[in-house]
PDB file of C-alpha atoms in Angstrom:
ATOM      1  CA  UNK T 269      -7.684   9.000 -18.107  1.00 40.00           C
ATOM      2  CA  UNK T 270      -6.454   6.350 -20.497  1.00 41.00           C
ATOM      3  CA  UNK T 271      -2.825   7.219 -19.934  1.00 46.00           C
ATOM      4  CA  UNK T 272      -2.982   7.535 -16.165  1.00 50.00           C
ATOM      5  CA  UNK T 273      -0.692   4.966 -14.607  1.00 51.00           C
ATOM      6  CA  UNK T 274      -0.269   3.379 -18.023  1.00 62.00           C
ATOM      7  CA  UNK T 275      -3.884   2.245 -17.905  1.00 64.00           C
ATOM      8  CA  UNK T 276      -3.523   0.225 -21.075  1.00 78.00           C
ATOM      9  CA  UNK T 277      -0.614  -1.835 -19.751  1.00 87.00           C
ATOM     10  CA  UNK T 278      -1.306  -5.527 -19.142  1.00 91.00           C
ATOM     11  CA  UNK T 279      -2.114  -6.685 -15.629  1.00 92.00           C
ATOM     12  CA  UNK T 280       1.272  -8.319 -15.237  1.00 93.00           C
ATOM     13  CA  UNK T 281       3.095  -4.990 -15.554  1.00 95.00           C
ATOM     14  CA  UNK T 282       0.581  -3.099 -13.447  1.00 95.00           C
ATOM     15  CA  UNK T 283       0.943  -5.693 -10.710  1.00 96.00           C
ATOM     16  CA  UNK T 284       4.744  -5.408 -10.809  1.00 95.00           C
ATOM     17  CA  UNK T 285       4.467  -1.638 -10.491  1.00 95.00           C
ATOM     18  CA  UNK T 286       1.897  -1.832  -7.726  1.00 95.00           C
ATOM     19  CA  UNK T 287       4.196  -4.205  -5.851  1.00 95.00           C
ATOM     20  CA  UNK T 288       6.751  -1.404  -5.797  1.00 94.00           C
ATOM     21  CA  UNK T 289       4.140   0.984  -4.426  1.00 94.00           C
ATOM     22  CA  UNK T 290       3.097   2.700  -7.660  1.00 95.00           C
ATOM     23  CA  UNK T 291      -0.219   4.303  -6.750  1.00 95.00           C
ATOM     24  CA  UNK T 292      -1.151   5.015 -10.357  1.00 94.00           C
ATOM     25  CA  UNK T 293      -0.684   1.352 -11.282  1.00 95.00           C
ATOM     26  CA  UNK T 294      -2.816   0.242  -8.369  1.00 96.00           C
ATOM     27  CA  UNK T 295      -5.461   2.796  -9.354  1.00 95.00           C
ATOM     28  CA  UNK T 296      -5.390   1.444 -12.886  1.00 95.00           C
ATOM     29  CA  UNK T 297      -6.021  -2.079 -11.604  1.00 96.00           C
ATOM     30  CA  UNK T 298      -8.941  -0.803  -9.536  1.00 96.00           C
ATOM     31  CA  UNK T 299     -10.465   1.012 -12.514  1.00 95.00           C
ATOM     32  CA  UNK T 300     -10.013  -1.952 -14.803  1.00 95.00           C
ATOM     33  CA  UNK T 301     -11.428  -4.617 -12.540  1.00 95.00           C
ATOM     34  CA  UNK T 302     -13.813  -2.834 -10.243  1.00 96.00           C
ATOM     35  CA  UNK T 303     -16.969  -3.806 -12.113  1.00 93.00           C
ATOM     36  CA  UNK T 304     -16.051  -7.476 -12.250  1.00 94.00           C
ATOM     37  CA  UNK T 305     -15.213  -7.425  -8.549  1.00 96.00           C
ATOM     38  CA  UNK T 306     -18.457  -5.645  -7.840  1.00 95.00           C
ATOM     39  CA  UNK T 307     -20.443  -8.158  -9.904  1.00 94.00           C
ATOM     40  CA  UNK T 308     -19.002 -11.050  -7.899  1.00 94.00           C
ATOM     41  CA  UNK T 309     -19.544  -9.281  -4.573  1.00 95.00           C
ATOM     42  CA  UNK T 310     -23.087  -8.401  -5.527  1.00 93.00           C
ATOM     43  CA  UNK T 311     -23.727 -11.975  -6.590  1.00 92.00           C
ATOM     44  CA  UNK T 312     -22.757 -13.186  -3.139  1.00 92.00           C
ATOM     45  CA  UNK T 313     -24.267 -10.392  -1.068  1.00 90.00           C
ATOM     46  CA  UNK T 314     -27.248  -9.190  -3.098  1.00 86.00           C
ATOM     47  CA  UNK T 315     -26.744  -5.721  -1.703  1.00 85.00           C
ATOM     48  CA  UNK T 316     -25.076  -2.957  -3.773  1.00 88.00           C
ATOM     49  CA  UNK T 317     -23.684  -0.941  -0.880  1.00 88.00           C
ATOM     50  CA  UNK T 318     -22.322  -3.985   0.892  1.00 90.00           C
ATOM     51  CA  UNK T 319     -20.847  -5.099  -2.419  1.00 93.00           C
ATOM     52  CA  UNK T 320     -19.042  -1.776  -2.706  1.00 93.00           C
ATOM     53  CA  UNK T 321     -17.711  -2.072   0.840  1.00 93.00           C
ATOM     54  CA  UNK T 322     -16.483  -5.581   0.168  1.00 95.00           C
ATOM     55  CA  UNK T 323     -14.875  -4.494  -3.096  1.00 96.00           C
ATOM     56  CA  UNK T 324     -12.896  -1.796  -1.326  1.00 95.00           C
ATOM     57  CA  UNK T 325     -11.867  -4.252   1.346  1.00 95.00           C
ATOM     58  CA  UNK T 326     -10.914  -6.865  -1.251  1.00 96.00           C
ATOM     59  CA  UNK T 327      -8.757  -4.465  -3.273  1.00 97.00           C
ATOM     60  CA  UNK T 328      -6.893  -3.455  -0.123  1.00 96.00           C
ATOM     61  CA  UNK T 329      -6.480  -7.075   0.883  1.00 96.00           C
ATOM     62  CA  UNK T 330      -5.209  -7.889  -2.600  1.00 97.00           C
ATOM     63  CA  UNK T 331      -2.646  -5.091  -2.361  1.00 96.00           C
ATOM     64  CA  UNK T 332      -1.423  -6.362   1.000  1.00 96.00           C
ATOM     65  CA  UNK T 333      -1.044  -9.872  -0.391  1.00 95.00           C
ATOM     66  CA  UNK T 334       0.261  -8.895  -3.809  1.00 95.00           C
ATOM     67  CA  UNK T 335       3.644 -10.514  -3.196  1.00 94.00           C
ATOM     68  CA  UNK T 336       1.931 -13.879  -2.793  1.00 94.00           C
ATOM     69  CA  UNK T 337       0.455 -13.709  -6.296  1.00 94.00           C
ATOM     70  CA  UNK T 338       2.485 -16.247  -8.259  1.00 92.00           C
ATOM     71  CA  UNK T 339       1.150 -15.391 -11.715  1.00 92.00           C
ATOM     72  CA  UNK T 340       0.613 -11.643 -12.050  1.00 93.00           C
ATOM     73  CA  UNK T 341      -1.045 -12.142 -15.431  1.00 92.00           C
ATOM     74  CA  UNK T 342      -3.838 -13.969 -13.588  1.00 92.00           C
ATOM     75  CA  UNK T 343      -4.475 -11.065 -11.262  1.00 94.00           C
ATOM     76  CA  UNK T 344      -8.179 -10.848 -12.061  1.00 93.00           C
ATOM     77  CA  UNK T 345      -8.995 -14.479 -11.270  1.00 92.00           C
ATOM     78  CA  UNK T 346      -7.006 -14.142  -8.038  1.00 95.00           C
ATOM     79  CA  UNK T 347      -8.752 -10.900  -7.152  1.00 96.00           C
ATOM     80  CA  UNK T 348     -12.189 -12.384  -7.758  1.00 94.00           C
ATOM     81  CA  UNK T 349     -11.370 -15.232  -5.402  1.00 94.00           C
ATOM     82  CA  UNK T 350     -10.445 -12.707  -2.733  1.00 96.00           C
ATOM     83  CA  UNK T 351     -13.673 -10.807  -3.404  1.00 96.00           C
ATOM     84  CA  UNK T 352     -15.709 -13.993  -3.134  1.00 94.00           C
ATOM     85  CA  UNK T 353     -14.064 -14.979   0.144  1.00 94.00           C
ATOM     86  CA  UNK T 354     -14.424 -11.518   1.647  1.00 94.00           C
ATOM     87  CA  UNK T 355     -18.045 -11.345   0.543  1.00 94.00           C
ATOM     88  CA  UNK T 356     -18.824 -14.710   2.123  1.00 92.00           C
ATOM     89  CA  UNK T 357     -17.130 -13.644   5.339  1.00 91.00           C
ATOM     90  CA  UNK T 358     -19.135 -10.451   5.254  1.00 90.00           C
ATOM     91  CA  UNK T 359     -22.298 -12.440   4.696  1.00 85.00           C
ATOM     92  CA  UNK T 360     -21.568 -14.577   7.741  1.00 83.00           C
ATOM     93  CA  UNK T 361     -20.887 -11.431   9.744  1.00 81.00           C
ATOM     94  CA  UNK T 362     -24.109  -9.842   8.512  1.00 74.00           C
ATOM     95  CA  UNK T 363     -26.156 -12.903   9.386  1.00 71.00           C
ATOM     96  CA  UNK T 364     -25.390 -12.385  13.039  1.00 65.00           C
ATOM     97  CA  UNK T 365     -26.267  -8.717  12.787  1.00 61.00           C
ATOM     98  CA  UNK T 366     -29.243  -6.997  11.227  1.00 52.00           C
ATOM     99  CA  UNK T 367     -29.182  -6.837   7.455  1.00 49.00           C
ATOM    100  CA  UNK T 368     -29.520  -3.525   5.747  1.00 50.00           C
ATOM    101  CA  UNK T 369     -32.612  -3.587   3.543  1.00 46.00           C
ATOM    102  CA  UNK T 370     -31.956  -2.913  -0.119  1.00 44.00           C
ATOM    103  CA  UNK T 371     -34.586  -0.182  -0.395  1.00 42.00           C
ATOM    104  CA  UNK T 372     -32.789   1.966   2.185  1.00 44.00           C
ATOM    105  CA  UNK T 373     -29.736   2.201  -0.008  1.00 44.00           C
ATOM    106  CA  UNK T 374     -29.039   5.236  -2.107  1.00 48.00           C
ATOM    107  CA  UNK T 375     -26.416   5.445  -4.793  1.00 48.00           C
ATOM    108  CA  UNK T 376     -25.907   9.079  -3.899  1.00 50.00           C
ATOM    109  CA  UNK T 377     -26.235  10.459  -7.408  1.00 53.00           C
ATOM    110  CA  UNK T 378     -27.288  13.915  -8.519  1.00 57.00           C
ATOM    111  CA  UNK T 379     -30.324  12.660 -10.406  1.00 61.00           C
ATOM    112  CA  UNK T 380     -33.745  14.237  -9.926  1.00 71.00           C
ATOM    113  CA  UNK T 381     -35.786  12.851  -7.029  1.00 74.00           C
ATOM    114  CA  UNK T 382     -38.269  11.238  -9.413  1.00 77.00           C
ATOM    115  CA  UNK T 383     -35.542   9.616 -11.455  1.00 75.00           C
ATOM    116  CA  UNK T 384     -33.707   8.523  -8.332  1.00 74.00           C
ATOM    117  CA  UNK T 385     -36.916   7.060  -6.917  1.00 79.00           C
ATOM    118  CA  UNK T 386     -37.326   5.104 -10.127  1.00 77.00           C
ATOM    119  CA  UNK T 387     -33.751   3.879  -9.831  1.00 77.00           C
ATOM    120  CA  UNK T 388     -34.381   2.824  -6.284  1.00 80.00           C
ATOM    121  CA  UNK T 389     -37.432   0.895  -7.390  1.00 81.00           C
ATOM    122  CA  UNK T 390     -35.448  -0.831 -10.109  1.00 80.00           C
ATOM    123  CA  UNK T 391     -32.658  -1.578  -7.673  1.00 82.00           C
ATOM    124  CA  UNK T 392     -35.083  -3.070  -5.203  1.00 84.00           C
ATOM    125  CA  UNK T 393     -36.764  -5.153  -7.894  1.00 84.00           C
ATOM    126  CA  UNK T 394     -33.432  -6.365  -9.223  1.00 86.00           C
ATOM    127  CA  UNK T 395     -32.199  -7.147  -5.738  1.00 86.00           C
ATOM    128  CA  UNK T 396     -35.285  -9.197  -4.939  1.00 86.00           C
ATOM    129  CA  UNK T 397     -35.128 -11.071  -8.206  1.00 88.00           C
ATOM    130  CA  UNK T 398     -31.397 -11.736  -7.909  1.00 90.00           C
ATOM    131  CA  UNK T 399     -31.923 -13.089  -4.420  1.00 89.00           C
ATOM    132  CA  UNK T 400     -33.934 -15.941  -5.906  1.00 90.00           C
ATOM    133  CA  UNK T 401     -31.037 -17.129  -8.047  1.00 92.00           C
ATOM    134  CA  UNK T 402     -28.251 -19.395  -6.913  1.00 93.00           C
ATOM    135  CA  UNK T 403     -24.925 -17.693  -6.220  1.00 92.00           C
ATOM    136  CA  UNK T 404     -23.357 -19.143  -9.347  1.00 93.00           C
ATOM    137  CA  UNK T 405     -26.303 -17.979 -11.473  1.00 94.00           C
ATOM    138  CA  UNK T 406     -25.944 -14.487 -10.027  1.00 94.00           C
ATOM    139  CA  UNK T 407     -22.224 -14.416 -10.742  1.00 93.00           C
ATOM    140  CA  UNK T 408     -22.717 -15.573 -14.309  1.00 95.00           C
ATOM    141  CA  UNK T 409     -25.581 -13.242 -15.144  1.00 94.00           C
ATOM    142  CA  UNK T 410     -23.913 -10.221 -13.535  1.00 93.00           C
ATOM    143  CA  UNK T 411     -20.548 -10.858 -15.137  1.00 94.00           C
ATOM    144  CA  UNK T 412     -22.223 -11.385 -18.494  1.00 94.00           C
ATOM    145  CA  UNK T 413     -24.937  -8.749 -18.490  1.00 92.00           C
ATOM    146  CA  UNK T 414     -23.457  -6.115 -16.204  1.00 90.00           C
ATOM    147  CA  UNK T 415     -19.748  -6.492 -16.857  1.00 89.00           C
ATOM    148  CA  UNK T 416     -20.101  -7.686 -20.445  1.00 90.00           C
ATOM    149  CA  UNK T 417     -17.877 -10.720 -20.184  1.00 92.00           C
ATOM    150  CA  UNK T 418     -17.916 -13.522 -22.739  1.00 93.00           C
ATOM    151  CA  UNK T 419     -18.751 -17.060 -21.690  1.00 95.00           C
ATOM    152  CA  UNK T 420     -15.132 -18.039 -22.266  1.00 94.00           C
ATOM    153  CA  UNK T 421     -13.987 -15.438 -19.736  1.00 92.00           C
ATOM    154  CA  UNK T 422     -16.648 -16.376 -17.223  1.00 93.00           C
ATOM    155  CA  UNK T 423     -15.825 -20.052 -17.575  1.00 93.00           C
ATOM    156  CA  UNK T 424     -12.145 -19.365 -16.968  1.00 90.00           C
ATOM    157  CA  UNK T 425     -12.736 -17.088 -13.986  1.00 88.00           C
ATOM    158  CA  UNK T 426     -15.268 -19.310 -12.275  1.00 88.00           C
ATOM    159  CA  UNK T 427     -13.786 -22.670 -13.182  1.00 89.00           C
ATOM    160  CA  UNK T 428     -16.744 -23.779 -15.287  1.00 91.00           C
ATOM    161  CA  UNK T 429     -17.165 -25.059 -18.788  1.00 94.00           C
ATOM    162  CA  UNK T 430     -18.542 -22.571 -21.315  1.00 95.00           C
ATOM    163  CA  UNK T 431     -21.588 -24.793 -21.661  1.00 95.00           C
ATOM    164  CA  UNK T 432     -22.293 -24.550 -17.955  1.00 95.00           C
ATOM    165  CA  UNK T 433     -21.843 -20.811 -18.078  1.00 95.00           C
ATOM    166  CA  UNK T 434     -24.451 -20.572 -20.847  1.00 95.00           C
ATOM    167  CA  UNK T 435     -26.762 -22.862 -18.951  1.00 95.00           C
ATOM    168  CA  UNK T 436     -26.521 -20.766 -15.777  1.00 95.00           C
ATOM    169  CA  UNK T 437     -27.099 -17.605 -17.788  1.00 95.00           C
ATOM    170  CA  UNK T 438     -30.209 -19.018 -19.444  1.00 93.00           C
ATOM    171  CA  UNK T 439     -31.601 -20.204 -16.144  1.00 93.00           C
ATOM    172  CA  UNK T 440     -30.876 -16.887 -14.461  1.00 93.00           C
ATOM    173  CA  UNK T 441     -32.424 -14.840 -17.228  1.00 92.00           C
ATOM    174  CA  UNK T 442     -35.512 -17.020 -17.368  1.00 90.00           C
ATOM    175  CA  UNK T 443     -36.137 -16.514 -13.681  1.00 90.00           C
ATOM    176  CA  UNK T 444     -35.344 -12.802 -13.796  1.00 89.00           C
ATOM    177  CA  UNK T 445     -37.720 -12.311 -16.737  1.00 87.00           C
ATOM    178  CA  UNK T 446     -40.469 -13.978 -14.807  1.00 87.00           C
ATOM    179  CA  UNK T 447     -39.880 -11.757 -11.810  1.00 84.00           C
ATOM    180  CA  UNK T 448     -39.097  -8.488 -13.504  1.00 81.00           C
ATOM    181  CA  UNK T 449     -41.160  -8.491 -16.657  1.00 75.00           C
ATOM    182  CA  UNK T 450     -40.208  -6.858 -19.922  1.00 57.00           C
ATOM    183  CA  UNK T 451     -39.393  -3.432 -18.521  1.00 55.00           C
ATOM    184  CA  UNK T 452     -35.887  -4.375 -17.438  1.00 57.00           C
ATOM    185  CA  UNK T 453     -34.899  -6.263 -20.523  1.00 54.00           C
ATOM    186  CA  UNK T 454     -32.730  -4.835 -23.271  1.00 52.00           C
ATOM    187  CA  UNK T 455     -31.681  -6.082 -26.645  1.00 42.00           C
ATOM    188  CA  UNK T 456     -27.979  -6.397 -27.174  1.00 42.00           C
ATOM    189  CA  UNK T 457     -25.747  -8.152 -29.613  1.00 41.00           C
ATOM    190  CA  UNK T 458     -24.556 -11.316 -28.005  1.00 44.00           C
ATOM    191  CA  UNK T 459     -21.074 -12.734 -28.094  1.00 46.00           C
TER     192      UNK T 459
ATOM    193  CA  UNK H 263     -27.322 -13.499 -32.576  1.00 42.00           C
ATOM    194  CA  UNK H 264     -29.274 -11.208 -30.306  1.00 46.00           C
ATOM    195  CA  UNK H 265     -30.535 -12.029 -26.852  1.00 61.00           C
ATOM    196  CA  UNK H 266     -32.427 -10.342 -24.093  1.00 74.00           C
ATOM    197  CA  UNK H 267     -29.897  -9.141 -21.611  1.00 83.00           C
ATOM    198  CA  UNK H 268     -31.049  -7.991 -18.259  1.00 85.00           C
ATOM    199  CA  UNK H 269     -30.571  -4.280 -17.820  1.00 85.00           C
ATOM    200  CA  UNK H 270     -28.501  -4.024 -14.663  1.00 87.00           C
ATOM    201  CA  UNK H 271     -27.589  -0.381 -15.194  1.00 86.00           C
ATOM    202  CA  UNK H 272     -29.472   0.576 -12.032  1.00 85.00           C
ATOM    203  CA  UNK H 273     -26.903  -1.488 -10.135  1.00 87.00           C
ATOM    204  CA  UNK H 274     -23.905  -0.413 -12.190  1.00 89.00           C
ATOM    205  CA  UNK H 275     -21.442   1.461  -9.951  1.00 87.00           C
ATOM    206  CA  UNK H 276     -19.646   2.921 -12.970  1.00 88.00           C
ATOM    207  CA  UNK H 277     -22.666   4.450 -14.696  1.00 87.00           C
ATOM    208  CA  UNK H 278     -22.057   7.719 -12.867  1.00 88.00           C
ATOM    209  CA  UNK H 279     -18.490   8.800 -13.687  1.00 91.00           C
ATOM    210  CA  UNK H 280     -18.231  11.175 -10.757  1.00 92.00           C
ATOM    211  CA  UNK H 281     -19.376   8.581  -8.292  1.00 91.00           C
ATOM    212  CA  UNK H 282     -17.074   5.964  -9.767  1.00 94.00           C
ATOM    213  CA  UNK H 283     -14.145   8.365  -9.412  1.00 94.00           C
ATOM    214  CA  UNK H 284     -15.120   8.785  -5.758  1.00 93.00           C
ATOM    215  CA  UNK H 285     -15.088   5.025  -5.304  1.00 94.00           C
ATOM    216  CA  UNK H 286     -11.662   4.693  -6.931  1.00 95.00           C
ATOM    217  CA  UNK H 287     -10.347   7.630  -4.920  1.00 95.00           C
ATOM    218  CA  UNK H 288     -11.683   6.093  -1.743  1.00 94.00           C
ATOM    219  CA  UNK H 289      -9.890   2.803  -2.433  1.00 96.00           C
ATOM    220  CA  UNK H 290      -6.591   4.399  -3.451  1.00 94.00           C
ATOM    221  CA  UNK H 291      -6.701   6.715  -0.441  1.00 94.00           C
ATOM    222  CA  UNK H 292      -7.256   3.781   1.877  1.00 95.00           C
ATOM    223  CA  UNK H 293      -4.341   2.033   0.153  1.00 95.00           C
ATOM    224  CA  UNK H 294      -1.981   5.004   0.505  1.00 95.00           C
ATOM    225  CA  UNK H 295      -0.203   3.728   3.619  1.00 94.00           C
ATOM    226  CA  UNK H 296       0.435   0.266   2.168  1.00 95.00           C
ATOM    227  CA  UNK H 297       1.638   1.805  -1.099  1.00 95.00           C
ATOM    228  CA  UNK H 298       3.996   4.136   0.782  1.00 94.00           C
ATOM    229  CA  UNK H 299       5.372   1.183   2.759  1.00 94.00           C
ATOM    230  CA  UNK H 300       5.927  -0.681  -0.480  1.00 93.00           C
ATOM    231  CA  UNK H 301       7.759   2.284  -1.994  1.00 92.00           C
ATOM    232  CA  UNK H 302       9.991   2.468   1.068  1.00 91.00           C
ATOM    233  CA  UNK H 303      10.730  -1.260   0.917  1.00 87.00           C
ATOM    234  CA  UNK H 304      11.399  -1.068  -2.804  1.00 83.00           C
ATOM    235  CA  UNK H 305      13.817   1.764  -2.128  1.00 80.00           C
ATOM    236  CA  UNK H 306      15.708  -0.206   0.542  1.00 75.00           C
ATOM    237  CA  UNK H 307      15.787  -3.304  -1.616  1.00 70.00           C
ATOM    238  CA  UNK H 308      17.010  -1.165  -4.490  1.00 69.00           C
ATOM    239  CA  UNK H 309      19.876   0.219  -2.377  1.00 69.00           C
ATOM    240  CA  UNK H 310      20.828  -3.254  -1.223  1.00 71.00           C
ATOM    241  CA  UNK H 311      20.698  -4.469  -4.793  1.00 67.00           C
ATOM    242  CA  UNK H 312      23.063  -1.664  -5.801  1.00 66.00           C
ATOM    243  CA  UNK H 313      25.597  -2.749  -3.177  1.00 73.00           C
ATOM    244  CA  UNK H 314      24.954  -6.456  -3.393  1.00 74.00           C
ATOM    245  CA  UNK H 315      26.999  -7.268  -6.484  1.00 74.00           C
ATOM    246  CA  UNK H 316      30.218  -5.415  -5.567  1.00 76.00           C
ATOM    247  CA  UNK H 317      29.896  -6.753  -2.026  1.00 78.00           C
ATOM    248  CA  UNK H 318      29.487 -10.274  -3.319  1.00 81.00           C
ATOM    249  CA  UNK H 319      32.470  -9.858  -5.639  1.00 83.00           C
ATOM    250  CA  UNK H 320      34.636  -8.575  -2.785  1.00 85.00           C
ATOM    251  CA  UNK H 321      33.570 -11.472  -0.566  1.00 86.00           C
ATOM    252  CA  UNK H 322      34.400 -13.938  -3.329  1.00 85.00           C
ATOM    253  CA  UNK H 323      37.873 -12.432  -3.795  1.00 85.00           C
ATOM    254  CA  UNK H 324      38.498 -12.510  -0.035  1.00 87.00           C
ATOM    255  CA  UNK H 325      37.373 -16.149   0.069  1.00 86.00           C
ATOM    256  CA  UNK H 326      39.663 -17.154  -2.783  1.00 85.00           C
ATOM    257  CA  UNK H 327      42.650 -15.364  -1.218  1.00 85.00           C
ATOM    258  CA  UNK H 328      41.993 -17.043   2.152  1.00 85.00           C
ATOM    259  CA  UNK H 329      41.703 -20.510   0.672  1.00 84.00           C
ATOM    260  CA  UNK H 330      44.844 -20.041  -1.390  1.00 82.00           C
ATOM    261  CA  UNK H 331      46.815 -18.801   1.650  1.00 82.00           C
ATOM    262  CA  UNK H 332      45.637 -21.702   3.799  1.00 82.00           C
ATOM    263  CA  UNK H 333      46.519 -24.170   1.106  1.00 81.00           C
ATOM    264  CA  UNK H 334      50.039 -22.695   0.807  1.00 78.00           C
ATOM    265  CA  UNK H 335      50.588 -22.828   4.582  1.00 76.00           C
ATOM    266  CA  UNK H 336      49.536 -26.456   4.674  1.00 70.00           C
ATOM    267  CA  UNK H 337      51.756 -27.331   1.746  1.00 66.00           C
ATOM    268  CA  UNK H 338      54.766 -25.460   3.177  1.00 63.00           C
ATOM    269  CA  UNK H 339      54.528 -27.029   6.694  1.00 59.00           C
ATOM    270  CA  UNK H 340      53.665 -30.683   6.346  1.00 54.00           C
ATOM    271  CA  UNK H 341      56.333 -32.198   8.700  1.00 56.00           C
ATOM    272  CA  UNK H 342      56.286 -32.570  12.465  1.00 53.00           C
ATOM    273  CA  UNK H 343      59.429 -30.516  12.984  1.00 53.00           C
ATOM    274  CA  UNK H 344      57.697 -27.505  11.523  1.00 54.00           C
ATOM    275  CA  UNK H 345      54.706 -28.138  13.801  1.00 56.00           C
ATOM    276  CA  UNK H 346      56.935 -28.299  16.879  1.00 56.00           C
ATOM    277  CA  UNK H 347      58.861 -25.243  15.729  1.00 65.00           C
ATOM    278  CA  UNK H 348      55.595 -23.437  15.435  1.00 68.00           C
ATOM    279  CA  UNK H 349      54.566 -24.666  18.914  1.00 68.00           C
ATOM    280  CA  UNK H 350      57.818 -23.376  20.363  1.00 67.00           C
ATOM    281  CA  UNK H 351      57.424 -20.136  18.497  1.00 72.00           C
ATOM    282  CA  UNK H 352      54.116 -19.498  20.207  1.00 73.00           C
ATOM    283  CA  UNK H 353      55.538 -20.358  23.658  1.00 74.00           C
ATOM    284  CA  UNK H 354      54.775 -24.058  24.145  1.00 73.00           C
ATOM    285  CA  UNK H 355      57.576 -25.609  26.342  1.00 73.00           C
ATOM    286  CA  UNK H 356      60.102 -27.598  24.359  1.00 76.00           C
ATOM    287  CA  UNK H 357      59.671 -30.667  26.584  1.00 76.00           C
ATOM    288  CA  UNK H 358      55.925 -30.743  25.805  1.00 76.00           C
ATOM    289  CA  UNK H 359      56.655 -30.361  22.132  1.00 75.00           C
ATOM    290  CA  UNK H 360      59.001 -33.308  22.446  1.00 78.00           C
ATOM    291  CA  UNK H 361      56.240 -35.427  24.025  1.00 76.00           C
ATOM    292  CA  UNK H 362      53.947 -34.555  21.173  1.00 75.00           C
ATOM    293  CA  UNK H 363      56.585 -35.616  18.692  1.00 73.00           C
ATOM    294  CA  UNK H 364      57.443 -38.873  20.479  1.00 75.00           C
ATOM    295  CA  UNK H 365      53.833 -40.102  20.970  1.00 69.00           C
ATOM    296  CA  UNK H 366      54.830 -41.278  24.465  1.00 73.00           C
ATOM    297  CA  UNK H 367      52.673 -39.868  27.226  1.00 76.00           C
ATOM    298  CA  UNK H 368      54.601 -38.216  30.085  1.00 79.00           C
ATOM    299  CA  UNK H 369      54.365 -39.580  33.592  1.00 82.00           C
ATOM    300  CA  UNK H 370      52.636 -37.326  36.100  1.00 80.00           C
ATOM    301  CA  UNK H 371      55.950 -36.599  37.772  1.00 82.00           C
ATOM    302  CA  UNK H 372      57.608 -35.548  34.488  1.00 80.00           C
ATOM    303  CA  UNK H 373      54.644 -33.378  33.702  1.00 77.00           C
ATOM    304  CA  UNK H 374      54.780 -31.773  37.150  1.00 78.00           C
ATOM    305  CA  UNK H 375      58.523 -31.123  36.967  1.00 80.00           C
ATOM    306  CA  UNK H 376      58.242 -29.660  33.472  1.00 76.00           C
ATOM    307  CA  UNK H 377      55.423 -27.327  34.370  1.00 73.00           C
ATOM    308  CA  UNK H 378      57.200 -26.281  37.594  1.00 75.00           C
ATOM    309  CA  UNK H 379      60.414 -25.494  35.743  1.00 72.00           C
ATOM    310  CA  UNK H 380      58.511 -23.213  33.371  1.00 63.00           C
TER     311      UNK H 380
END
């Protein structure tokens, strides 16, 4: 998989290839940035399936507008802005229609029913807890803890200082700990 | 330093490789038409680019030749006699050419007689 579409090439080159219609290059960009896009969409929407829909929509939108991207090396920041805008539009659209409850959503995996039920419970608990955070707190905590970004990267992508990124992360984690308890916490080495 | 990260793996769309491949496939499939259009455009632009330079060079040569020729014509025919000769050569009546040379406007009668005689 690593060599498909020159997966290890920098964004700038992948963007140039995708502009010429190289499907492998576009696929490589999707693989590389999907989780970050998903984290941002989830932060706005609070709903995994909607976040996936918005991600797909945002990647297609990004492809259509790829010629407008002035700095191909900043593809990710540009993509995340598209994701954020599409997610907010989706949220507005959803507000005037009925929202899909989080517990109805299945990830469609081949896990055992018991394990899947446990996942669903975790998903529901996480969704409820995340809903209590501000959007910026959700973005920071998801980009940091789900996507594994450093504060420097988060700060650059979201237009914050690193200090603010840390502050949002601390606040988000504190609230999530209160809501979720110790069962969802893991020990990792920090950046 | 260690910290207590929140375990978001239950929400991680990439934790299941097969499912993630489905997601990527779904996006790239939906993008197929736009990618094909881009390939077609890139191909047309590429063809134009191939022809653009020789075409530009030929246009430049034609431009230079035209300018040089015009300049020579203007240098070779600066006097009025040559202008009148040219006018006569293309069928302008000699009397009219004479009026042009003399700067005196013809009377209506002269003009009528001249045009009638032609």
